[in-house]
Amino acid sequence: DILAGYYAKRMGLPVMDLVVATNENDILDRFFKSGVYSREDCRETLSPSMDITISSNFERFLYHMAGDDASVLQPMMAEFESTGKLQGTPK
């Protein structure tokens, strides 16, 4: 889980890079490459635990990227809820 890796790195684990593992349902990979988090139809694959269209931990990650400020995160999540799309900044 990429969020667990992020937390470990944040706590001091000497990790150079975190790698997102994905299949055809690649919402996180698309976000980190393009800065756009957008909902798509779920495609059934041979790895059902990765057959997701919304990452359950992504909002927690965004909270940290927003400086642990819920008032910054709230409009972003409201936009995603209403449009199915969230525009971020790729890193």
CSV table of N, CA and C in Angstrom, one decimal:
chain,number,residue,atom,x,y,z
A,1,ASP,N,0.9,-1.2,0.0
A,1,ASP,CA,0.0,0.0,0.0
A,1,ASP,C,0.9,1.2,0.0
A,2,ILE,N,0.7,2.1,-1.0
A,2,ILE,CA,1.6,3.2,-1.2
A,2,ILE,C,1.5,4.2,0.0
A,3,LEU,N,0.3,4.3,0.6
A,3,LEU,CA,0.2,5.3,1.7
A,3,LEU,C,1.0,4.8,2.9
A,4,ALA,N,1.1,3.5,3.2
A,4,ALA,CA,1.9,2.9,4.2
A,4,ALA,C,3.4,3.2,4.0
A,5,GLY,N,3.8,3.1,2.7
A,5,GLY,CA,5.2,3.5,2.3
A,5,GLY,C,5.4,4.9,2.5
A,6,TYR,N,4.5,5.8,2.2
A,6,TYR,CA,4.6,7.2,2.4
A,6,TYR,C,4.8,7.5,3.9
A,7,TYR,N,4.0,6.9,4.7
A,7,TYR,CA,4.1,7.1,6.2
A,7,TYR,C,5.4,6.6,6.7
A,8,ALA,N,5.9,5.5,6.2
A,8,ALA,CA,7.2,5.0,6.7
A,8,ALA,C,8.3,5.9,6.3
A,9,LYS,N,8.3,6.5,5.1
A,9,LYS,CA,9.3,7.4,4.6
A,9,LYS,C,9.2,8.7,5.5
A,10,ARG,N,8.0,9.1,5.7
A,10,ARG,CA,7.8,10.4,6.5
A,10,ARG,C,8.3,10.2,8.0
A,11,MET,N,8.3,8.9,8.5
A,11,MET,CA,8.8,8.7,9.8
A,11,MET,C,10.3,8.4,9.8
A,12,GLY,N,10.9,8.5,8.7
A,12,GLY,CA,12.4,8.4,8.7
A,12,GLY,C,13.0,7.2,8.0
A,13,LEU,N,12.2,6.3,7.5
A,13,LEU,CA,12.7,5.1,6.8
A,13,LEU,C,13.4,5.6,5.5
A,14,PRO,N,14.7,5.2,5.3
A,14,PRO,CA,15.5,5.8,4.2
A,14,PRO,C,15.0,5.2,2.9
A,15,VAL,N,14.0,5.7,2.3
A,15,VAL,CA,13.4,5.3,1.0
A,15,VAL,C,13.6,6.4,0.0
A,16,MET,N,14.2,6.0,-1.1
A,16,MET,CA,14.4,7.0,-2.2
A,16,MET,C,13.1,7.2,-3.0
A,17,ASP,N,12.5,6.2,-3.4
A,17,ASP,CA,11.3,6.3,-4.3
A,17,ASP,C,10.2,5.4,-3.8
A,18,LEU,N,9.0,5.8,-4.0
A,18,LEU,CA,7.8,4.9,-3.8
A,18,LEU,C,7.2,4.6,-5.2
A,19,VAL,N,6.8,3.4,-5.3
A,19,VAL,CA,6.4,2.9,-6.6
A,19,VAL,C,4.9,2.5,-6.5
A,20,VAL,N,4.1,3.0,-7.4
A,20,VAL,CA,2.7,2.6,-7.4
A,20,VAL,C,2.5,1.4,-8.3
A,21,ALA,N,2.0,0.3,-7.7
A,21,ALA,CA,1.7,-0.9,-8.5
A,21,ALA,C,0.3,-0.8,-9.0
A,22,THR,N,0.0,-1.2,-10.2
A,22,THR,CA,-1.3,-1.0,-10.8
A,22,THR,C,-1.6,-2.0,-11.8
A,23,ASN,N,-2.9,-2.0,-12.2
A,23,ASN,CA,-3.3,-2.8,-13.4
A,23,ASN,C,-4.1,-1.9,-14.3
A,24,GLU,N,-5.0,-2.4,-15.1
A,24,GLU,CA,-5.7,-1.5,-16.0
A,24,GLU,C,-6.5,-0.4,-15.3
A,25,ASN,N,-6.9,-0.6,-14.0
A,25,ASN,CA,-7.6,0.4,-13.2
A,25,ASN,C,-6.6,1.2,-12.5
A,26,ASP,N,-6.0,2.2,-13.2
A,26,ASP,CA,-4.8,2.9,-12.8
A,26,ASP,C,-5.0,4.3,-12.3
A,27,ILE,N,-6.0,4.5,-11.5
A,27,ILE,CA,-6.3,5.9,-11.1
A,27,ILE,C,-5.2,6.6,-10.4
A,28,LEU,N,-4.4,5.9,-9.6
A,28,LEU,CA,-3.3,6.5,-8.9
A,28,LEU,C,-2.1,6.8,-9.8
A,29,ASP,N,-1.8,5.9,-10.7
A,29,ASP,CA,-0.7,6.0,-11.6
A,29,ASP,C,-1.0,7.2,-12.5
A,30,ARG,N,-2.3,7.3,-13.0
A,30,ARG,CA,-2.7,8.5,-13.9
A,30,ARG,C,-2.5,9.8,-13.1
A,31,PHE,N,-2.9,9.8,-11.8
A,31,PHE,CA,-2.8,11.0,-11.1
A,31,PHE,C,-1.3,11.5,-10.9
A,32,PHE,N,-0.5,10.5,-10.5
A,32,PHE,CA,0.9,10.9,-10.3
A,32,PHE,C,1.7,11.3,-11.6
A,33,LYS,N,1.2,10.8,-12.7
A,33,LYS,CA,1.8,11.2,-14.0
A,33,LYS,C,1.2,12.5,-14.6
A,34,SER,N,-0.1,12.7,-14.4
A,34,SER,CA,-0.7,13.8,-15.0
A,34,SER,C,-1.2,14.9,-14.1
A,35,GLY,N,-1.4,14.6,-12.8
A,35,GLY,CA,-2.0,15.5,-11.9
A,35,GLY,C,-3.5,15.5,-11.9
A,36,VAL,N,-4.1,14.6,-12.7
A,36,VAL,CA,-5.6,14.6,-12.8
A,36,VAL,C,-6.0,13.3,-12.1
A,37,TYR,N,-6.9,13.4,-11.2
A,37,TYR,CA,-7.5,12.2,-10.5
A,37,TYR,C,-9.0,12.2,-11.0
A,38,SER,N,-9.2,11.2,-11.9
A,38,SER,CA,-10.6,11.1,-12.5
A,38,SER,C,-11.1,9.7,-12.4
A,39,ARG,N,-12.4,9.7,-12.1
A,39,ARG,CA,-13.1,8.4,-12.0
A,39,ARG,C,-13.4,7.8,-13.4
A,40,GLU,N,-13.2,6.6,-13.5
A,40,GLU,CA,-13.5,5.8,-14.8
A,40,GLU,C,-14.2,4.6,-14.4
A,41,ASP,N,-14.8,3.9,-15.4
A,41,ASP,CA,-15.4,2.6,-15.2
A,41,ASP,C,-14.4,1.6,-14.7
A,42,CYS,N,-14.8,0.7,-13.8
A,42,CYS,CA,-13.9,-0.3,-13.3
A,42,CYS,C,-13.8,-1.5,-14.3
A,43,ARG,N,-12.6,-1.9,-14.7
A,43,ARG,CA,-12.4,-3.0,-15.6
A,43,ARG,C,-12.0,-4.2,-14.8
A,44,GLU,N,-12.7,-5.4,-15.0
A,44,GLU,CA,-12.4,-6.6,-14.3
A,44,GLU,C,-11.1,-7.2,-14.8
A,45,THR,N,-10.2,-7.5,-13.9
A,45,THR,CA,-8.9,-8.1,-14.2
A,45,THR,C,-8.6,-9.4,-13.4
A,46,LEU,N,-7.5,-9.9,-13.6
A,46,LEU,CA,-7.1,-11.1,-12.8
A,46,LEU,C,-6.6,-10.7,-11.4
A,47,SER,N,-6.6,-9.4,-11.1
A,47,SER,CA,-6.2,-9.0,-9.7
A,47,SER,C,-7.3,-8.2,-9.1
A,48,PRO,N,-8.4,-8.9,-8.6
A,48,PRO,CA,-9.6,-8.2,-8.2
A,48,PRO,C,-9.3,-7.2,-7.0
A,49,SER,N,-8.3,-7.4,-6.2
A,49,SER,CA,-8.1,-6.5,-5.1
A,49,SER,C,-7.6,-5.2,-5.6
A,50,MET,N,-7.1,-5.1,-6.8
A,50,MET,CA,-6.7,-3.9,-7.4
A,50,MET,C,-7.7,-3.3,-8.4
A,51,ASP,N,-8.8,-3.9,-8.5
A,51,ASP,CA,-9.9,-3.5,-9.4
A,51,ASP,C,-10.7,-2.4,-8.7
A,52,ILE,N,-10.1,-1.2,-8.6
A,52,ILE,CA,-10.8,-0.1,-7.9
A,52,ILE,C,-10.8,1.1,-8.9
A,53,THR,N,-11.8,2.0,-8.6
A,53,THR,CA,-11.9,3.2,-9.4
A,53,THR,C,-11.6,4.4,-8.6
A,54,ILE,N,-11.7,4.3,-7.2
A,54,ILE,CA,-11.3,5.3,-6.3
A,54,ILE,C,-10.5,4.7,-5.2
A,55,SER,N,-9.3,5.2,-5.0
A,55,SER,CA,-8.4,4.7,-3.9
A,55,SER,C,-8.9,5.1,-2.6
A,56,SER,N,-9.0,4.1,-1.7
A,56,SER,CA,-9.6,4.4,-0.3
A,56,SER,C,-8.7,5.3,0.5
A,57,ASN,N,-7.4,5.3,0.3
A,57,ASN,CA,-6.5,6.0,1.1
A,57,ASN,C,-6.0,7.4,0.5
A,58,PHE,N,-6.5,7.6,-0.7
A,58,PHE,CA,-6.0,8.8,-1.5
A,58,PHE,C,-6.4,10.1,-0.7
A,59,GLU,N,-7.6,10.2,-0.2
A,59,GLU,CA,-8.0,11.4,0.5
A,59,GLU,C,-7.0,11.7,1.7
A,60,ARG,N,-6.6,10.6,2.4
A,60,ARG,CA,-5.6,10.8,3.5
A,60,ARG,C,-4.3,11.4,2.9
A,61,PHE,N,-3.8,10.9,1.8
A,61,PHE,CA,-2.6,11.4,1.2
A,61,PHE,C,-2.8,12.9,0.8
A,62,LEU,N,-3.9,13.2,0.2
A,62,LEU,CA,-4.2,14.6,-0.2
A,62,LEU,C,-4.2,15.5,1.0
A,63,TYR,N,-4.7,15.0,2.1
A,63,TYR,CA,-4.8,15.8,3.4
A,63,TYR,C,-3.3,16.2,3.8
A,64,HIS,N,-2.4,15.3,3.7
A,64,HIS,CA,-1.0,15.6,4.0
A,64,HIS,C,-0.4,16.6,3.0
A,65,MET,N,-0.7,16.4,1.7
A,65,MET,CA,-0.2,17.2,0.7
A,65,MET,C,-0.8,18.6,0.8
A,66,ALA,N,-2.0,18.8,1.5
A,66,ALA,CA,-2.6,20.1,1.7
A,66,ALA,C,-2.1,20.7,3.0
A,67,GLY,N,-1.0,20.2,3.5
A,67,GLY,CA,-0.5,20.7,4.8
A,67,GLY,C,-1.2,20.3,6.0
A,68,ASP,N,-1.9,19.2,6.0
A,68,ASP,CA,-2.7,18.7,7.1
A,68,ASP,C,-3.8,19.7,7.4
A,69,ASP,N,-4.3,20.3,6.4
A,69,ASP,CA,-5.4,21.4,6.6
A,69,ASP,C,-6.7,20.9,5.9
A,70,ALA,N,-7.6,20.5,6.7
A,70,ALA,CA,-8.9,20.0,6.1
A,70,ALA,C,-9.6,21.1,5.4
A,71,SER,N,-9.5,22.4,5.7
A,71,SER,CA,-10.1,23.5,5.0
A,71,SER,C,-9.6,23.6,3.6
A,72,VAL,N,-8.4,23.2,3.3
A,72,VAL,CA,-7.8,23.2,2.0
A,72,VAL,C,-8.3,22.0,1.2
A,73,LEU,N,-8.4,20.9,1.9
A,73,LEU,CA,-8.8,19.6,1.2
A,73,LEU,C,-10.3,19.6,0.9
A,74,GLN,N,-11.1,20.2,1.7
A,74,GLN,CA,-12.6,20.1,1.6
A,74,GLN,C,-13.1,20.5,0.2
A,75,PRO,N,-12.6,21.7,-0.3
A,75,PRO,CA,-13.1,22.1,-1.7
A,75,PRO,C,-12.6,21.1,-2.8
A,76,MET,N,-11.4,20.6,-2.6
A,76,MET,CA,-10.9,19.7,-3.6
A,76,MET,C,-11.8,18.4,-3.7
A,77,MET,N,-12.2,17.9,-2.5
A,77,MET,CA,-13.0,16.7,-2.4
A,77,MET,C,-14.4,17.0,-2.9
A,78,ALA,N,-14.9,18.2,-2.6
A,78,ALA,CA,-16.2,18.6,-3.1
A,78,ALA,C,-16.3,18.6,-4.6
A,79,GLU,N,-15.2,19.1,-5.2
A,79,GLU,CA,-15.1,19.2,-6.7
A,79,GLU,C,-15.1,17.8,-7.2
A,80,PHE,N,-14.3,16.9,-6.6
A,80,PHE,CA,-14.2,15.5,-7.1
A,80,PHE,C,-15.6,14.8,-6.9
A,81,GLU,N,-16.3,15.1,-5.8
A,81,GLU,CA,-17.6,14.5,-5.6
A,81,GLU,C,-18.6,14.9,-6.7
A,82,SER,N,-18.6,16.2,-7.0
A,82,SER,CA,-19.5,16.7,-8.0
A,82,SER,C,-19.2,16.5,-9.5
A,83,THR,N,-17.9,16.4,-9.8
A,83,THR,CA,-17.5,16.3,-11.2
A,83,THR,C,-16.8,14.9,-11.5
A,84,GLY,N,-16.4,14.2,-10.5
A,84,GLY,CA,-15.7,12.9,-10.8
A,84,GLY,C,-14.2,13.2,-11.2
A,85,LYS,N,-13.8,14.4,-11.0
A,85,LYS,CA,-12.4,14.8,-11.4
A,85,LYS,C,-11.8,15.8,-10.4
A,86,LEU,N,-10.5,15.6,-10.2
A,86,LEU,CA,-9.8,16.5,-9.3
A,86,LEU,C,-8.5,16.8,-10.0
A,87,GLN,N,-8.2,18.1,-10.1
A,87,GLN,CA,-7.0,18.6,-10.7
A,87,GLN,C,-6.0,18.9,-9.7
A,88,GLY,N,-4.8,18.2,-9.7
A,88,GLY,CA,-3.7,18.5,-8.8
A,88,GLY,C,-2.5,18.9,-9.6
A,89,THR,N,-1.4,18.8,-8.9
A,89,THR,CA,-0.1,19.2,-9.6
A,89,THR,C,0.8,17.9,-9.6
A,90,PRO,N,1.2,17.4,-10.8
A,90,PRO,CA,2.1,16.2,-10.8
A,90,PRO,C,3.4,16.5,-10.2
A,91,LYS,N,4.0,15.5,-9.5
A,91,LYS,CA,5.3,15.7,-8.9
A,91,LYS,C,6.2,14.6,-9.5
